[in-house]
Amino acid sequence: MIRATKRIAFSVSMMASVASAQSNPEINVFFGFDFILHPIAIKWACQGAREQDLATFETLIAAFPEDAKSADLRTHLDALQQISEDDEGLTLISGSEISKEQAEQLCRAARPLSVAWATPEQLVNDNEDGVPSEQRTAWAEFWKVVENLQ
């Protein structure tokens, strides 16, 4: 029952984030941010390092407090942290049951991910110039693994 409640709360949070970002006449800088948050949460569920990622998210939230509030980013980030600490975290974040082999593949691909390179300027300008090449490669590899899991 608790797991079902977490899933429902997580889904509602995601829908609210998207709806609030879409209803704002100006584009919210955090619109579509789940494409960054979810892989990082997978990394956390795989016992990957959190501190640098969390510090970067805090910097971005501080730089865009109204957008973060409108997108309910704090709640979403807190929920992902909590879910990633659950024994079933990887399954909860991915949204479906995955085999042990798939989990290992996903974890191998997620652990190198980082958002330490992300700056407020990059977020506003949707600029990938400051992304280190090893991170571009890591993110590309992660998405390849995800595509092959389906």
mmCIF file of C-alpha atoms in Angstrom:
data_model
loop_
_atom_site.group_PDB
_atom_site.id
_atom_site.type_symbol
_atom_site.label_atom_id
_atom_site.label_comp_id
_atom_site.label_asym_id
_atom_site.label_seq_id
_atom_site.Cartn_x
_atom_site.Cartn_y
_atom_site.Cartn_z
ATOM 1 C CA MET A 1 0.000 0.000 0.000
ATOM 2 C CA ILE A 2 2.812 2.414 0.843
ATOM 3 C CA ARG A 3 4.532 1.635 -2.463
ATOM 4 C CA ALA A 4 1.294 2.335 -4.347
ATOM 5 C CA THR A 5 0.865 5.608 -2.463
ATOM 6 C CA LYS A 6 4.430 6.634 -3.350
ATOM 7 C CA ARG A 7 3.808 5.856 -7.020
ATOM 8 C CA ILE A 8 0.577 7.848 -7.043
ATOM 9 C CA ALA A 9 2.176 10.799 -5.254
ATOM 10 C CA PHE A 10 5.116 10.691 -7.642
ATOM 11 C CA SER A 11 2.835 10.577 -10.708
ATOM 12 C CA VAL A 12 0.669 13.429 -9.437
ATOM 13 C CA SER A 13 3.790 15.465 -8.697
ATOM 14 C CA MET A 14 5.066 14.877 -12.238
ATOM 15 C CA MET A 15 1.747 15.875 -13.798
ATOM 16 C CA ALA A 16 1.535 18.998 -11.649
ATOM 17 C CA SER A 17 5.065 20.001 -12.612
ATOM 18 C CA VAL A 18 4.324 19.676 -16.303
ATOM 19 C CA ALA A 19 0.943 21.382 -16.050
ATOM 20 C CA SER A 20 2.281 24.330 -14.076
ATOM 21 C CA ALA A 21 5.221 24.756 -16.416
ATOM 22 C CA GLN A 22 2.948 24.626 -19.485
ATOM 23 C CA SER A 23 0.355 27.046 -18.106
ATOM 24 C CA ASN A 24 2.946 29.767 -17.524
ATOM 25 C CA PRO A 25 3.022 32.126 -20.525
ATOM 26 C CA GLU A 26 6.807 32.340 -20.231
ATOM 27 C CA ILE A 27 8.686 29.098 -20.580
ATOM 28 C CA ASN A 28 9.739 27.718 -17.236
ATOM 29 C CA VAL A 29 13.478 26.912 -17.292
ATOM 30 C CA PHE A 30 12.689 23.636 -15.521
ATOM 31 C CA PHE A 31 10.200 22.452 -18.155
ATOM 32 C CA GLY A 32 11.341 18.987 -19.255
ATOM 33 C CA PHE A 33 13.834 18.817 -16.389
ATOM 34 C CA ASP A 34 12.652 15.286 -15.592
ATOM 35 C CA PHE A 35 14.950 14.127 -18.415
ATOM 36 C CA ILE A 36 17.789 15.135 -16.111
ATOM 37 C CA LEU A 37 16.227 14.352 -12.739
ATOM 38 C CA HIS A 38 15.155 10.787 -13.451
ATOM 39 C CA PRO A 39 18.520 9.531 -14.737
ATOM 40 C CA ILE A 40 20.220 11.165 -11.766
ATOM 41 C CA ALA A 41 17.701 9.512 -9.423
ATOM 42 C CA ILE A 42 18.490 6.189 -11.101
ATOM 43 C CA LYS A 43 22.160 6.895 -10.386
ATOM 44 C CA TRP A 44 21.284 7.514 -6.733
ATOM 45 C CA ALA A 45 19.220 4.310 -6.562
ATOM 46 C CA CYS A 46 22.338 2.517 -7.846
ATOM 47 C CA GLN A 47 24.363 3.932 -4.931
ATOM 48 C CA GLY A 48 25.946 6.631 -7.093
ATOM 49 C CA ALA A 49 27.261 9.825 -5.493
ATOM 50 C CA ARG A 50 24.643 12.472 -4.635
ATOM 51 C CA GLU A 51 26.363 15.421 -3.018
ATOM 52 C CA GLN A 52 27.600 17.165 -6.160
ATOM 53 C CA ASP A 53 24.306 16.634 -7.961
ATOM 54 C CA LEU A 54 22.315 17.986 -5.027
ATOM 55 C CA ALA A 55 24.596 21.029 -4.754
ATOM 56 C CA THR A 56 24.059 21.756 -8.451
ATOM 57 C CA PHE A 57 20.284 21.385 -8.128
ATOM 58 C CA GLU A 58 20.329 23.761 -5.140
ATOM 59 C CA THR A 59 22.293 26.312 -7.184
ATOM 60 C CA LEU A 60 19.794 26.083 -10.036
ATOM 61 C CA ILE A 61 16.819 26.355 -7.685
ATOM 62 C CA ALA A 62 18.380 29.418 -6.014
ATOM 63 C CA ALA A 63 19.002 31.010 -9.421
ATOM 64 C CA PHE A 64 15.384 30.502 -10.553
ATOM 65 C CA PRO A 65 13.254 30.387 -7.390
ATOM 66 C CA GLU A 66 9.973 31.328 -9.086
ATOM 67 C CA ASP A 67 10.378 28.774 -11.863
ATOM 68 C CA ALA A 68 11.390 26.127 -9.316
ATOM 69 C CA LYS A 69 8.322 26.951 -7.220
ATOM 70 C CA SER A 70 6.010 26.955 -10.237
ATOM 71 C CA ALA A 71 7.375 23.570 -11.382
ATOM 72 C CA ASP A 72 7.240 22.248 -7.798
ATOM 73 C CA LEU A 73 10.844 21.208 -8.318
ATOM 74 C CA ARG A 74 11.699 20.955 -4.616
ATOM 75 C CA THR A 75 8.885 18.468 -3.979
ATOM 76 C CA HIS A 76 9.818 16.470 -7.053
ATOM 77 C CA LEU A 77 13.506 16.411 -6.096
ATOM 78 C CA ASP A 78 12.705 15.390 -2.511
ATOM 79 C CA ALA A 79 10.413 12.603 -3.751
ATOM 80 C CA LEU A 80 13.105 11.268 -6.076
ATOM 81 C CA GLN A 81 15.649 11.293 -3.253
ATOM 82 C CA GLN A 82 13.287 9.373 -0.994
ATOM 83 C CA ILE A 83 12.303 6.888 -3.694
ATOM 84 C CA SER A 84 15.943 6.288 -4.650
ATOM 85 C CA GLU A 85 16.648 5.222 -1.055
ATOM 86 C CA ASP A 86 13.868 2.612 -1.136
ATOM 87 C CA ASP A 87 14.837 -1.027 -1.702
ATOM 88 C CA GLU A 88 12.592 -0.958 -4.764
ATOM 89 C CA GLY A 89 13.871 2.473 -5.827
ATOM 90 C CA LEU A 90 15.148 1.464 -9.226
ATOM 91 C CA THR A 91 11.828 -0.168 -10.084
ATOM 92 C CA LEU A 92 9.848 2.805 -8.754
ATOM 93 C CA ILE A 93 11.893 5.333 -10.713
ATOM 94 C CA SER A 94 11.907 3.340 -13.943
ATOM 95 C CA GLY A 95 8.172 2.743 -13.609
ATOM 96 C CA SER A 96 8.314 -0.965 -14.387
ATOM 97 C CA GLU A 97 9.808 -4.214 -13.246
ATOM 98 C CA ILE A 98 13.285 -4.814 -14.587
ATOM 99 C CA SER A 99 15.421 -7.911 -14.460
ATOM 100 C CA LYS A 100 18.614 -8.143 -12.449
ATOM 101 C CA GLU A 101 20.622 -7.999 -15.675
ATOM 102 C CA GLN A 102 18.736 -4.908 -16.853
ATOM 103 C CA ALA A 103 19.261 -3.270 -13.457
ATOM 104 C CA GLU A 104 22.988 -3.919 -13.683
ATOM 105 C CA GLN A 105 23.133 -2.442 -17.195
ATOM 106 C CA LEU A 106 21.133 0.584 -16.110
ATOM 107 C CA CYS A 107 23.290 1.136 -13.036
ATOM 108 C CA ARG A 108 26.532 0.830 -15.022
ATOM 109 C CA ALA A 109 25.240 3.469 -17.416
ATOM 110 C CA ALA A 110 23.839 5.771 -14.700
ATOM 111 C CA ARG A 111 26.738 5.892 -12.235
ATOM 112 C CA PRO A 112 28.985 8.089 -14.437
ATOM 113 C CA LEU A 113 26.221 10.685 -14.912
ATOM 114 C CA SER A 114 26.635 14.075 -13.305
ATOM 115 C CA VAL A 115 25.051 17.503 -13.410
ATOM 116 C CA ALA A 116 27.996 19.261 -11.769
ATOM 117 C CA TRP A 117 28.646 21.051 -15.064
ATOM 118 C CA ALA A 118 25.150 22.611 -15.201
ATOM 119 C CA THR A 119 25.007 26.353 -14.632
ATOM 120 C CA PRO A 120 22.098 28.774 -14.550
ATOM 121 C CA GLU A 121 23.359 30.332 -17.792
ATOM 122 C CA GLN A 122 23.321 26.982 -19.566
ATOM 123 C CA LEU A 123 19.809 26.306 -18.341
ATOM 124 C CA VAL A 124 18.473 29.653 -19.550
ATOM 125 C CA ASN A 125 20.225 29.475 -22.906
ATOM 126 C CA ASP A 126 19.717 25.725 -23.374
ATOM 127 C CA ASN A 127 23.442 25.754 -24.071
ATOM 128 C CA GLU A 128 25.468 22.546 -24.097
ATOM 129 C CA ASP A 129 28.831 24.237 -24.751
ATOM 130 C CA GLY A 130 29.984 23.830 -21.147
ATOM 131 C CA VAL A 131 29.144 20.129 -20.939
ATOM 132 C CA PRO A 132 32.398 18.153 -20.668
ATOM 133 C CA SER A 133 32.857 15.609 -23.460
ATOM 134 C CA GLU A 134 32.952 12.699 -20.994
ATOM 135 C CA GLN A 135 29.544 13.769 -19.692
ATOM 136 C CA ARG A 136 28.114 14.073 -23.191
ATOM 137 C CA THR A 137 29.331 10.531 -23.825
ATOM 138 C CA ALA A 138 27.983 9.263 -20.480
ATOM 139 C CA TRP A 139 24.524 10.745 -21.104
ATOM 140 C CA ALA A 140 24.429 9.392 -24.668
ATOM 141 C CA GLU A 141 25.403 5.930 -23.406
ATOM 142 C CA PHE A 142 22.770 6.085 -20.672
ATOM 143 C CA TRP A 143 20.001 6.853 -23.175
ATOM 144 C CA LYS A 144 21.208 4.026 -25.455
ATOM 145 C CA VAL A 145 20.901 1.587 -22.557
ATOM 146 C CA VAL A 146 17.425 2.902 -21.737
ATOM 147 C CA GLU A 147 16.308 2.517 -25.349
ATOM 148 C CA ASN A 148 17.625 -1.056 -25.455
ATOM 149 C CA LEU A 149 15.772 -1.992 -22.248
ATOM 150 C CA GLN A 150 12.389 -1.432 -23.857
#
